[in-house]
Structures are given as structure tokens and as C-alpha cells.
mmCIF file of C-alpha atoms in Angstrom:
data_model
loop_
_atom_site.group_PDB
_atom_site.id
_atom_site.type_symbol
_atom_site.label_atom_id
_atom_site.label_comp_id
_atom_site.label_asym_id
_atom_site.label_seq_id
_atom_site.Cartn_x
_atom_site.Cartn_y
_atom_site.Cartn_z
ATOM 1 C CA MET A 150 23.329 -35.814 8.635
ATOM 2 C CA ALA A 151 22.472 -33.197 6.059
ATOM 3 C CA THR A 152 24.798 -30.210 5.999
ATOM 4 C CA THR A 153 22.790 -28.069 3.574
ATOM 5 C CA GLU A 154 22.325 -24.587 5.033
ATOM 6 C CA ARG A 155 18.679 -23.809 5.715
ATOM 7 C CA LYS A 156 16.835 -20.864 7.213
ATOM 8 C CA PRO A 157 16.446 -21.573 10.928
ATOM 9 C CA LEU A 158 13.037 -22.200 12.420
ATOM 10 C CA LEU A 159 12.732 -19.817 15.349
ATOM 11 C CA LEU A 160 11.058 -20.549 18.655
ATOM 12 C CA ASP A 161 9.381 -17.640 20.450
ATOM 13 C CA PHE A 162 12.136 -17.187 23.009
ATOM 14 C CA GLU A 163 14.795 -17.193 20.263
ATOM 15 C CA LYS A 164 13.486 -13.998 18.630
ATOM 16 C CA PRO A 165 15.910 -11.684 20.522
ATOM 17 C CA LEU A 166 18.766 -13.778 19.140
ATOM 18 C CA ALA A 167 17.396 -13.490 15.621
ATOM 19 C CA GLU A 168 17.029 -9.734 15.952
ATOM 20 C CA LEU A 169 20.620 -9.416 17.148
ATOM 21 C CA ALA A 170 21.859 -11.635 14.316
ATOM 22 C CA THR A 171 19.962 -9.486 11.809
ATOM 23 C CA ARG A 172 21.526 -6.361 13.279
ATOM 24 C CA ILE A 173 25.019 -7.849 12.973
ATOM 25 C CA ASP A 174 24.394 -8.773 9.336
ATOM 26 C CA GLN A 175 23.105 -5.292 8.547
ATOM 27 C CA ILE A 176 26.127 -3.601 10.125
ATOM 28 C CA ARG A 177 28.489 -5.941 8.294
ATOM 29 C CA GLN A 178 26.772 -5.274 4.972
ATOM 30 C CA LEU A 179 26.776 -1.482 5.432
ATOM 31 C CA ALA A 180 30.447 -1.580 6.425
ATOM 32 C CA GLU A 181 31.347 -3.525 3.287
ATOM 33 C CA GLU A 182 29.369 -1.160 1.061
ATOM 34 C CA ASN A 183 31.042 1.911 2.560
ATOM 35 C CA GLY A 184 34.512 0.473 3.115
ATOM 36 C CA VAL A 185 34.373 1.013 6.894
ATOM 37 C CA ASP A 186 36.179 -1.202 9.411
ATOM 38 C CA VAL A 187 33.693 -2.179 12.133
ATOM 39 C CA SER A 188 35.347 -5.462 13.128
ATOM 40 C CA GLY A 189 35.603 -4.369 16.766
ATOM 41 C CA GLN A 190 31.896 -3.588 16.988
ATOM 42 C CA ILE A 191 31.034 -6.843 15.222
ATOM 43 C CA ARG A 192 33.110 -8.836 17.731
ATOM 44 C CA GLN A 193 31.332 -7.122 20.631
ATOM 45 C CA LEU A 194 27.907 -7.865 19.170
ATOM 46 C CA GLU A 195 28.838 -11.486 18.445
ATOM 47 C CA ALA A 196 30.100 -11.876 22.030
ATOM 48 C CA ARG A 197 26.804 -10.424 23.244
ATOM 49 C CA ALA A 198 24.878 -12.849 21.023
ATOM 50 C CA THR A 199 26.819 -15.795 22.466
ATOM 51 C CA GLN A 200 26.184 -14.581 26.005
ATOM 52 C CA LEU A 201 22.491 -14.003 25.312
ATOM 53 C CA ARG A 202 22.112 -17.481 23.816
ATOM 54 C CA GLU A 203 23.723 -19.042 26.880
ATOM 55 C CA GLU A 204 21.495 -17.015 29.201
ATOM 56 C CA ILE A 205 18.329 -17.996 27.344
ATOM 57 C CA PHE A 206 19.074 -21.711 27.067
ATOM 58 C CA SER A 207 20.338 -22.041 30.629
ATOM 59 C CA SER A 208 17.052 -20.778 32.072
ATOM 60 C CA LEU A 209 14.384 -22.391 29.913
ATOM 61 C CA SER A 210 11.072 -23.249 31.532
ATOM 62 C CA PRO A 211 9.722 -26.821 31.198
ATOM 63 C CA SER A 212 7.289 -25.731 28.475
ATOM 64 C CA GLN A 213 10.125 -24.035 26.574
ATOM 65 C CA ARG A 214 12.260 -27.170 26.829
ATOM 66 C CA LEU A 215 9.315 -29.058 25.391
ATOM 67 C CA GLN A 216 9.407 -26.706 22.389
ATOM 68 C CA VAL A 217 13.117 -27.467 21.931
ATOM 69 C CA ALA A 218 12.468 -31.216 22.229
ATOM 70 C CA ARG A 219 9.831 -30.929 19.499
ATOM 71 C CA HIS A 220 11.893 -28.737 17.189
ATOM 72 C CA PRO A 221 11.407 -30.074 13.632
ATOM 73 C CA ARG A 222 15.150 -29.931 12.950
ATOM 74 C CA ARG A 223 16.199 -31.660 16.143
ATOM 75 C CA PRO A 224 18.337 -34.710 15.252
ATOM 76 C CA SER A 225 16.255 -37.848 14.864
ATOM 77 C CA THR A 226 16.939 -41.524 15.499
ATOM 78 C CA LEU A 227 18.226 -42.109 11.965
ATOM 79 C CA ASP A 228 20.374 -38.959 12.157
ATOM 80 C CA TYR A 229 22.120 -40.211 15.276
ATOM 81 C CA ILE A 230 22.473 -43.785 14.053
ATOM 82 C CA GLN A 231 24.101 -42.661 10.819
ATOM 83 C CA ALA A 232 26.386 -40.249 12.673
ATOM 84 C CA ILE A 233 27.654 -42.592 15.406
ATOM 85 C CA SER A 234 27.765 -46.010 13.734
ATOM 86 C CA ASP A 235 30.718 -47.461 11.832
ATOM 87 C CA GLU A 236 28.356 -49.619 9.772
ATOM 88 C CA TRP A 237 24.579 -49.680 9.628
ATOM 89 C CA MET A 238 21.927 -51.824 7.962
ATOM 90 C CA GLU A 239 18.248 -51.119 8.548
ATOM 91 C CA LEU A 240 15.987 -54.142 8.988
ATOM 92 C CA HIS A 241 12.281 -54.061 8.235
ATOM 93 C CA GLY A 242 9.079 -55.784 9.281
ATOM 94 C CA ASP A 243 7.619 -57.403 12.372
ATOM 95 C CA ARG A 244 7.248 -60.820 10.665
ATOM 96 C CA GLY A 245 3.521 -60.406 11.129
ATOM 97 C CA GLY A 246 2.736 -58.492 7.970
ATOM 98 C CA PHE A 247 3.595 -54.952 9.066
ATOM 99 C CA ASP A 248 6.555 -52.588 8.686
ATOM 100 C CA ASP A 249 5.836 -49.482 10.714
ATOM 101 C CA PRO A 250 7.883 -46.490 9.441
ATOM 102 C CA ALA A 251 7.417 -44.754 12.828
ATOM 103 C CA MET A 252 9.783 -47.337 14.352
ATOM 104 C CA VAL A 253 13.154 -47.920 12.707
ATOM 105 C CA GLY A 254 16.006 -50.211 13.614
ATOM 106 C CA GLY A 255 18.726 -52.508 12.443
ATOM 107 C CA VAL A 256 22.194 -53.868 13.052
ATOM 108 C CA GLY A 257 25.424 -51.932 13.053
ATOM 109 C CA ARG A 258 28.752 -51.342 14.724
ATOM 110 C CA LEU A 259 29.384 -48.791 17.440
ATOM 111 C CA ASP A 260 33.082 -48.129 18.003
ATOM 112 C CA GLY A 261 33.778 -51.513 16.427
ATOM 113 C CA ARG A 262 31.235 -53.361 18.594
ATOM 114 C CA PRO A 263 28.251 -55.126 16.936
ATOM 115 C CA VAL A 264 24.986 -53.667 18.273
ATOM 116 C CA VAL A 265 21.303 -53.448 17.473
ATOM 117 C CA MET A 266 19.988 -49.873 17.360
ATOM 118 C CA LEU A 267 16.351 -48.856 17.117
ATOM 119 C CA GLY A 268 13.991 -46.025 17.953
ATOM 120 C CA GLN A 269 10.983 -43.949 17.002
ATOM 121 C CA GLN A 270 11.383 -41.823 13.886
ATOM 122 C CA LYS A 271 9.627 -38.510 13.303
ATOM 123 C CA GLY A 272 9.458 -36.725 9.963
ATOM 124 C CA ARG A 273 11.235 -33.577 8.810
ATOM 125 C CA ASP A 274 8.244 -31.925 7.140
ATOM 126 C CA THR A 275 4.495 -32.412 6.924
ATOM 127 C CA LYS A 276 4.659 -35.042 4.181
ATOM 128 C CA ASP A 277 7.377 -37.016 5.968
ATOM 129 C CA ASN A 278 5.582 -36.691 9.302
ATOM 130 C CA ILE A 279 2.412 -38.118 7.813
ATOM 131 C CA ALA A 280 4.396 -41.033 6.402
ATOM 132 C CA ARG A 281 6.051 -41.588 9.807
ATOM 133 C CA ASN A 282 2.773 -40.966 11.684
ATOM 134 C CA PHE A 283 4.537 -38.179 13.601
ATOM 135 C CA GLY A 284 6.747 -40.748 15.343
ATOM 136 C CA MET A 285 3.779 -42.554 16.936
ATOM 137 C CA PRO A 286 4.154 -46.304 16.281
ATOM 138 C CA TYR A 287 1.367 -48.784 15.706
ATOM 139 C CA PRO A 288 1.507 -52.158 17.501
ATOM 140 C CA GLY A 289 3.459 -53.501 14.540
ATOM 141 C CA GLY A 290 6.202 -50.986 15.307
ATOM 142 C CA TYR A 291 6.650 -52.322 18.823
ATOM 143 C CA ARG A 292 6.576 -55.895 17.536
ATOM 144 C CA LYS A 293 9.253 -54.975 15.002
ATOM 145 C CA ALA A 294 11.320 -53.494 17.825
ATOM 146 C CA LEU A 295 10.873 -56.668 19.857
ATOM 147 C CA ARG A 296 11.940 -58.823 16.908
ATOM 148 C CA LEU A 297 15.135 -56.809 16.588
ATOM 149 C CA MET A 298 15.804 -56.963 20.329
ATOM 150 C CA GLU A 299 15.270 -60.728 20.371
ATOM 151 C CA HIS A 300 17.764 -60.975 17.511
ATOM 152 C CA ALA A 301 20.258 -58.944 19.562
ATOM 153 C CA ASN A 302 19.745 -61.113 22.623
ATOM 154 C CA LYS A 303 20.161 -64.315 20.613
ATOM 155 C CA PHE A 304 23.470 -63.229 19.126
ATOM 156 C CA GLY A 305 24.842 -61.423 22.172
ATOM 157 C CA MET A 306 24.664 -57.885 20.779
ATOM 158 C CA PRO A 307 23.955 -54.905 23.075
ATOM 159 C CA ILE A 308 20.676 -53.083 22.476
ATOM 160 C CA ILE A 309 20.677 -49.308 21.947
ATOM 161 C CA THR A 310 17.290 -47.562 21.830
ATOM 162 C CA PHE A 311 16.442 -43.953 20.998
ATOM 163 C CA ILE A 312 13.228 -42.530 22.435
ATOM 164 C CA ASP A 313 11.476 -39.749 20.515
ATOM 165 C CA THR A 314 7.687 -39.940 20.442
ATOM 166 C CA PRO A 315 4.687 -38.064 21.826
ATOM 167 C CA GLY A 316 3.221 -41.526 22.515
ATOM 168 C CA ALA A 317 2.086 -44.695 20.824
ATOM 169 C CA TRP A 318 -0.652 -44.249 18.234
ATOM 170 C CA SER A 319 -4.007 -44.407 20.033
ATOM 171 C CA GLY A 320 -6.362 -44.687 17.085
ATOM 172 C CA VAL A 321 -9.093 -47.309 16.799
ATOM 173 C CA GLU A 322 -7.057 -49.369 14.333
ATOM 174 C CA ALA A 323 -4.111 -49.496 16.745
ATOM 175 C CA GLU A 324 -6.422 -50.686 19.509
ATOM 176 C CA HIS A 325 -7.822 -53.353 17.202
ATOM 177 C CA GLN A 326 -4.280 -54.545 16.554
ATOM 178 C CA GLY A 327 -3.495 -54.807 20.268
ATOM 179 C CA GLN A 328 -1.524 -51.688 21.153
ATOM 180 C CA GLY A 329 -1.613 -52.228 24.908
ATOM 181 C CA GLU A 330 -0.595 -55.874 24.610
ATOM 182 C CA ALA A 331 2.292 -55.078 22.264
ATOM 183 C CA ILE A 332 3.771 -52.489 24.645
ATOM 184 C CA ALA A 333 3.212 -54.641 27.744
ATOM 185 C CA TYR A 334 4.874 -57.624 26.053
ATOM 186 C CA ASN A 335 7.912 -55.483 25.224
ATOM 187 C CA LEU A 336 8.205 -54.344 28.838
ATOM 188 C CA ARG A 337 8.194 -57.897 30.120
ATOM 189 C CA GLU A 338 10.657 -59.202 27.562
ATOM 190 C CA MET A 339 13.133 -56.336 27.944
ATOM 191 C CA PHE A 340 13.476 -57.163 31.645
ATOM 192 C CA SER A 341 14.528 -60.697 30.704
ATOM 193 C CA PHE A 342 17.207 -60.009 28.084
ATOM 194 C CA ASP A 343 20.779 -61.031 28.885
ATOM 195 C CA VAL A 344 22.551 -58.351 26.843
ATOM 196 C CA PRO A 345 23.255 -54.755 27.935
ATOM 197 C CA ILE A 346 20.437 -52.305 27.146
ATOM 198 C CA ILE A 347 20.974 -48.534 26.971
ATOM 199 C CA CYS A 348 18.039 -46.227 26.289
ATOM 200 C CA THR A 349 18.425 -42.544 25.393
ATOM 201 C CA VAL A 350 15.701 -39.901 25.302
ATOM 202 C CA ILE A 351 16.790 -37.827 22.303
ATOM 203 C CA GLY A 352 13.689 -35.636 21.986
ATOM 204 C CA GLU A 353 10.182 -36.137 23.285
ATOM 205 C CA GLY A 354 9.574 -39.202 25.428
ATOM 206 C CA GLY A 355 5.848 -39.526 25.957
ATOM 207 C CA SER A 356 3.655 -42.063 27.747
ATOM 208 C CA GLY A 357 3.772 -45.843 27.296
ATOM 209 C CA GLY A 358 4.845 -45.315 23.715
ATOM 210 C CA ALA A 359 8.228 -44.214 25.030
ATOM 211 C CA LEU A 360 8.432 -46.890 27.707
ATOM 212 C CA GLY A 361 7.744 -49.594 25.099
ATOM 213 C CA ILE A 362 11.431 -49.377 24.152
ATOM 214 C CA GLY A 363 12.582 -47.740 27.389
ATOM 215 C CA VAL A 364 13.376 -50.598 29.771
ATOM 216 C CA GLY A 365 17.156 -50.706 30.075
ATOM 217 C CA ASP A 366 20.182 -50.920 32.315
ATOM 218 C CA ARG A 367 20.860 -47.226 31.782
ATOM 219 C CA LEU A 368 18.579 -44.376 30.811
ATOM 220 C CA LEU A 369 20.386 -41.419 29.263
ATOM 221 C CA MET A 370 18.687 -38.151 28.385
ATOM 222 C CA PHE A 371 19.679 -35.113 26.391
ATOM 223 C CA GLU A 372 19.644 -31.873 28.355
ATOM 224 C CA HIS A 373 16.660 -30.319 26.557
ATOM 225 C CA SER A 374 14.670 -33.519 26.029
ATOM 226 C CA VAL A 375 11.525 -34.339 27.986
ATOM 227 C CA TYR A 376 10.223 -37.603 29.448
ATOM 228 C CA THR A 377 6.687 -37.785 30.781
ATOM 229 C CA VAL A 378 3.771 -40.053 31.568
ATOM 230 C CA ALA A 379 1.510 -37.842 29.409
ATOM 231 C CA THR A 380 1.993 -34.729 27.334
ATOM 232 C CA PRO A 381 1.416 -31.485 29.264
ATOM 233 C CA GLU A 382 -1.436 -30.652 26.869
ATOM 234 C CA ALA A 383 -3.168 -33.964 27.637
ATOM 235 C CA CYS A 384 -2.565 -33.576 31.360
ATOM 236 C CA ALA A 385 -4.009 -30.052 31.370
ATOM 237 C CA ALA A 386 -7.047 -31.178 29.376
ATOM 238 C CA ILE A 387 -7.678 -34.020 31.838
ATOM 239 C CA LEU A 388 -7.112 -32.104 35.078
ATOM 240 C CA TRP A 389 -8.405 -28.641 34.216
ATOM 241 C CA LYS A 390 -10.378 -29.241 31.014
ATOM 242 C CA ASP A 391 -8.128 -26.590 29.477
ATOM 243 C CA ALA A 392 -5.144 -27.453 27.270
ATOM 244 C CA ALA A 393 -3.998 -23.824 27.549
ATOM 245 C CA LYS A 394 -2.788 -24.646 31.051
ATOM 246 C CA SER A 395 -0.129 -26.971 29.644
ATOM 247 C CA PRO A 396 2.772 -24.777 30.935
ATOM 248 C CA GLN A 397 1.440 -25.283 34.470
ATOM 249 C CA ALA A 398 1.136 -29.029 33.826
ATOM 250 C CA ALA A 399 4.671 -29.163 32.428
ATOM 251 C CA VAL A 400 6.034 -27.832 35.721
ATOM 252 C CA ALA A 401 3.968 -30.219 37.836
ATOM 253 C CA LEU A 402 4.825 -33.281 35.753
ATOM 254 C CA LYS A 403 8.608 -32.903 36.286
ATOM 255 C CA ILE A 404 9.315 -33.608 32.626
ATOM 256 C CA VAL A 405 12.785 -32.062 32.272
ATOM 257 C CA SER A 406 16.147 -33.791 32.585
ATOM 258 C CA HIS A 407 17.409 -32.292 35.848
ATOM 259 C CA ASP A 408 14.135 -33.091 37.657
ATOM 260 C CA LEU A 409 14.157 -36.664 36.402
ATOM 261 C CA TYR A 410 17.806 -37.071 37.333
ATOM 262 C CA SER A 411 17.130 -35.860 40.881
ATOM 263 C CA LEU A 412 14.248 -38.351 41.117
ATOM 264 C CA GLY A 413 16.566 -41.207 40.111
ATOM 265 C CA ILE A 414 14.741 -41.995 36.885
ATOM 266 C CA VAL A 415 17.472 -40.766 34.538
ATOM 267 C CA ASP A 416 21.019 -42.071 35.027
ATOM 268 C CA GLN A 417 22.927 -39.501 32.973
ATOM 269 C CA ILE A 418 22.184 -36.125 31.401
ATOM 270 C CA LEU A 419 23.895 -35.446 28.070
ATOM 271 C CA SER A 420 24.826 -31.805 27.500
ATOM 272 C CA GLU A 421 23.670 -30.142 24.293
ATOM 273 C CA PRO A 422 25.349 -27.451 22.218
ATOM 274 C CA THR A 423 24.244 -23.959 23.251
ATOM 275 C CA GLY A 424 21.035 -23.428 21.309
ATOM 276 C CA GLY A 425 19.973 -27.071 21.443
ATOM 277 C CA ALA A 426 21.034 -30.217 19.602
ATOM 278 C CA HIS A 427 19.574 -28.885 16.338
ATOM 279 C CA SER A 428 22.068 -25.999 16.392
ATOM 280 C CA ASP A 429 25.035 -28.402 16.079
ATOM 281 C CA PRO A 430 23.864 -31.987 15.385
ATOM 282 C CA LEU A 431 27.355 -33.399 14.886
ATOM 283 C CA LYS A 432 28.513 -32.111 18.272
ATOM 284 C CA ALA A 433 25.423 -33.639 19.895
ATOM 285 C CA ALA A 434 26.121 -36.945 18.137
ATOM 286 C CA THR A 435 29.710 -36.948 19.412
ATOM 287 C CA THR A 436 28.451 -36.431 22.974
ATOM 288 C CA LEU A 437 25.968 -39.270 22.531
ATOM 289 C CA LYS A 438 28.521 -41.689 21.092
ATOM 290 C CA THR A 439 30.992 -41.040 23.905
ATOM 291 C CA ALA A 440 28.322 -41.675 26.531
ATOM 292 C CA LEU A 441 27.087 -44.853 24.852
ATOM 293 C CA VAL A 442 30.585 -46.307 24.493
ATOM 294 C CA ASP A 443 31.488 -45.480 28.105
ATOM 295 C CA ASN A 444 28.310 -47.043 29.459
ATOM 296 C CA LEU A 445 28.663 -50.120 27.270
ATOM 297 C CA ASP A 446 32.218 -50.623 28.486
ATOM 298 C CA GLU A 447 31.003 -50.493 32.084
ATOM 299 C CA LEU A 448 27.960 -52.723 31.573
ATOM 300 C CA SER A 449 30.017 -55.302 29.690
ATOM 301 C CA THR A 450 32.021 -56.008 32.867
ATOM 302 C CA LEU A 451 28.864 -57.332 34.577
ATOM 303 C CA THR A 452 27.355 -60.780 34.171
ATOM 304 C CA SER A 453 23.939 -61.240 32.545
ATOM 305 C CA ALA A 454 22.425 -62.077 35.930
ATOM 306 C CA GLN A 455 23.887 -58.926 37.490
ATOM 307 C CA ARG A 456 22.518 -56.753 34.687
ATOM 308 C CA ARG A 457 19.039 -58.269 34.964
ATOM 309 C CA GLN A 458 19.019 -57.759 38.723
ATOM 310 C CA LEU A 459 20.183 -54.151 38.463
ATOM 311 C CA ARG A 460 17.570 -53.524 35.757
ATOM 312 C CA TYR A 461 14.871 -54.932 37.997
ATOM 313 C CA GLU A 462 16.002 -52.927 41.011
ATOM 314 C CA LYS A 463 16.244 -49.723 38.964
ATOM 315 C CA PHE A 464 12.593 -49.841 37.969
ATOM 316 C CA ARG A 465 11.369 -51.078 41.355
ATOM 317 C CA LYS A 466 12.789 -47.895 42.906
ATOM 318 C CA ILE A 467 10.834 -45.587 40.613
ATOM 319 C CA GLY A 468 7.940 -44.066 42.521
ATOM 320 C CA VAL A 469 9.223 -45.050 45.960
ATOM 321 C CA PHE A 470 8.775 -42.272 48.493
ATOM 322 C CA THR A 471 8.854 -41.704 52.243
ATOM 323 C CA GLU A 472 5.992 -40.162 54.200
ATOM 324 C CA VAL A 473 7.021 -37.776 56.943
ATOM 325 C CA GLU A 474 4.591 -37.265 59.812
ATOM 326 C CA HIS A 475 4.235 -33.730 61.149
#
């Protein structure tokens, strides 16, 4: 992960924090220029800034969490892979003539264990996002992912996937190439694999594009990530013909981690540094690695048949509800 200091990109609800930080810097600079000791006041203001940050990020609305999940400096798939793996070699191509840069993956070692890791990859800036198609894979991306997962299954390596996409690319060319078939084929095959599969929502998990690499024994999710059948903007446009109602849709869709955990869709919520994963990427990566290793250790004690059965049962339970007569 890059450690070069850059000017932070502020979200709307972070402006009070920025104003307080600016005030602290101004006081510190004036004190230095005039030789005045204001260390006590600085400590009080810094304590207030820490408290304010905790208050803000502990009470984010679903639409605000969506902003955090989409933050351009939020750690990406490649960031996490490079941070948590002992060794890593990216593999390219779907063996059908395509190498989709919106889907990356390869072989590596996680805590000494050979694994295959893959996931959607967004860009850091406009140019990179265009090259990565904003993390929205074409059918070739899902076929590349399947090739890597078949390789893992053949050689007995656990599969680790990282979900971070607003959805699969829905352009005409993608439809011509068989987008729906590619995703559906992945879903079917992932249910059949013998090796452990752990999926983690690291940012934005949207629609079938997320589910195309999201069938696993365990689904982990970072605290401020989102996971949804459709983006709130799309949902609002469909239901109310008004994308401006996306905050209302975000609440109704139950897109945030604690809602999904209570519904039994997510198995584990990974805490983020105060301020979001982008505020301390290395700390977030450490949390992720610990969770992955712990879950792999547990899943490795089960037989292949047990894992497949649990995987099947996990997804059969999604959407089950009980009607209560009044």
C-alpha cells in the first residue's frame, strides 16, 4: 500500500472534523510563531476531534455508509492482497481471448498457506477507473475468476474473494458476450467446489456482479461496506422514478453490515479504524488477515462434503421468513 501523504478527500459529514483539524493547525502555528506553550489546549482539541470522529462514524446513516464504501481512497482488492499475502503472483486471462482489468486474481500464500485470491478492482483516479471500468467486470472477468477458482479447486487451495463493485457491466457488448450466463455459471460452479471459500465485502457489493464471486462458506463484511441487490440510486429510479430518493431506498434495502448480519446473510462483521478503512489501510488489512486465517483454520477441519452442504444450507436460508397471522 502506498504511504505517500496526500490531501484527504472529505465527505460531507466529515467537514466538522476538517474544520477542527484546521483550527488545531492554526493554533499550533501561531503558538510556534509567538513562542507560546499551548500544548494543553492542543491536547484538549485533539481529544475532542477523536471523540467527534467516533460520534460521527458510529451513527452513520445507510446513505452515508455508502459514501464511505465508495470513497476513492478506500483500500482495494490489490491493496489488501499485497498487504496480507506472504507471496503473490497475479494471473491473467480467461483463456477465451479476454483479460478484464476490472477483475484481478492470482495465487499466493496467506500465513504460509497456498491460496487463490481474486476480486473486483476499482481505479484510484479517473484515468485508472476508466481502465478498470469502475470495477464493473465484463463476462470475461467472471470467466477469468472461474478459471482461477477451478485451478484452486484442482490443486486443493482455498479460495479468497474480495467483493467491491457497483455491479457487473450492463452494456450492450457485455450482453452480447453473455453476461448473465457467465455469472450464473459461476454461481453453480462455486456451490460444487471442494475447497474452502471465504468471500469478503471490502467496499461496495452491488447486484449479481457481486454475487458472481460471492458464493462461499463464509461471507465477511467490513463495517462500513454495503451489500445490496441494486444500488439505492437504481432502486429509487425504479420505484419512485426519482434517483434523489436514494437515501430512502438505502434504508429500505437493508444494505449495511449490521442489518445484513441480523438477517443471517453476513457471517462476520470486520471492524474498521475510526474514520473508515481509508483512514488506516494497514490496520484494516491486519483485521482482515486475522479474520481470514481464523476462518480458514475452522473451515479446514471440515470435510469437502460438509463444506458443500453447509454452503448449500447457508444460501437456502436467505430470504426465508415466517408469516404471523393477526
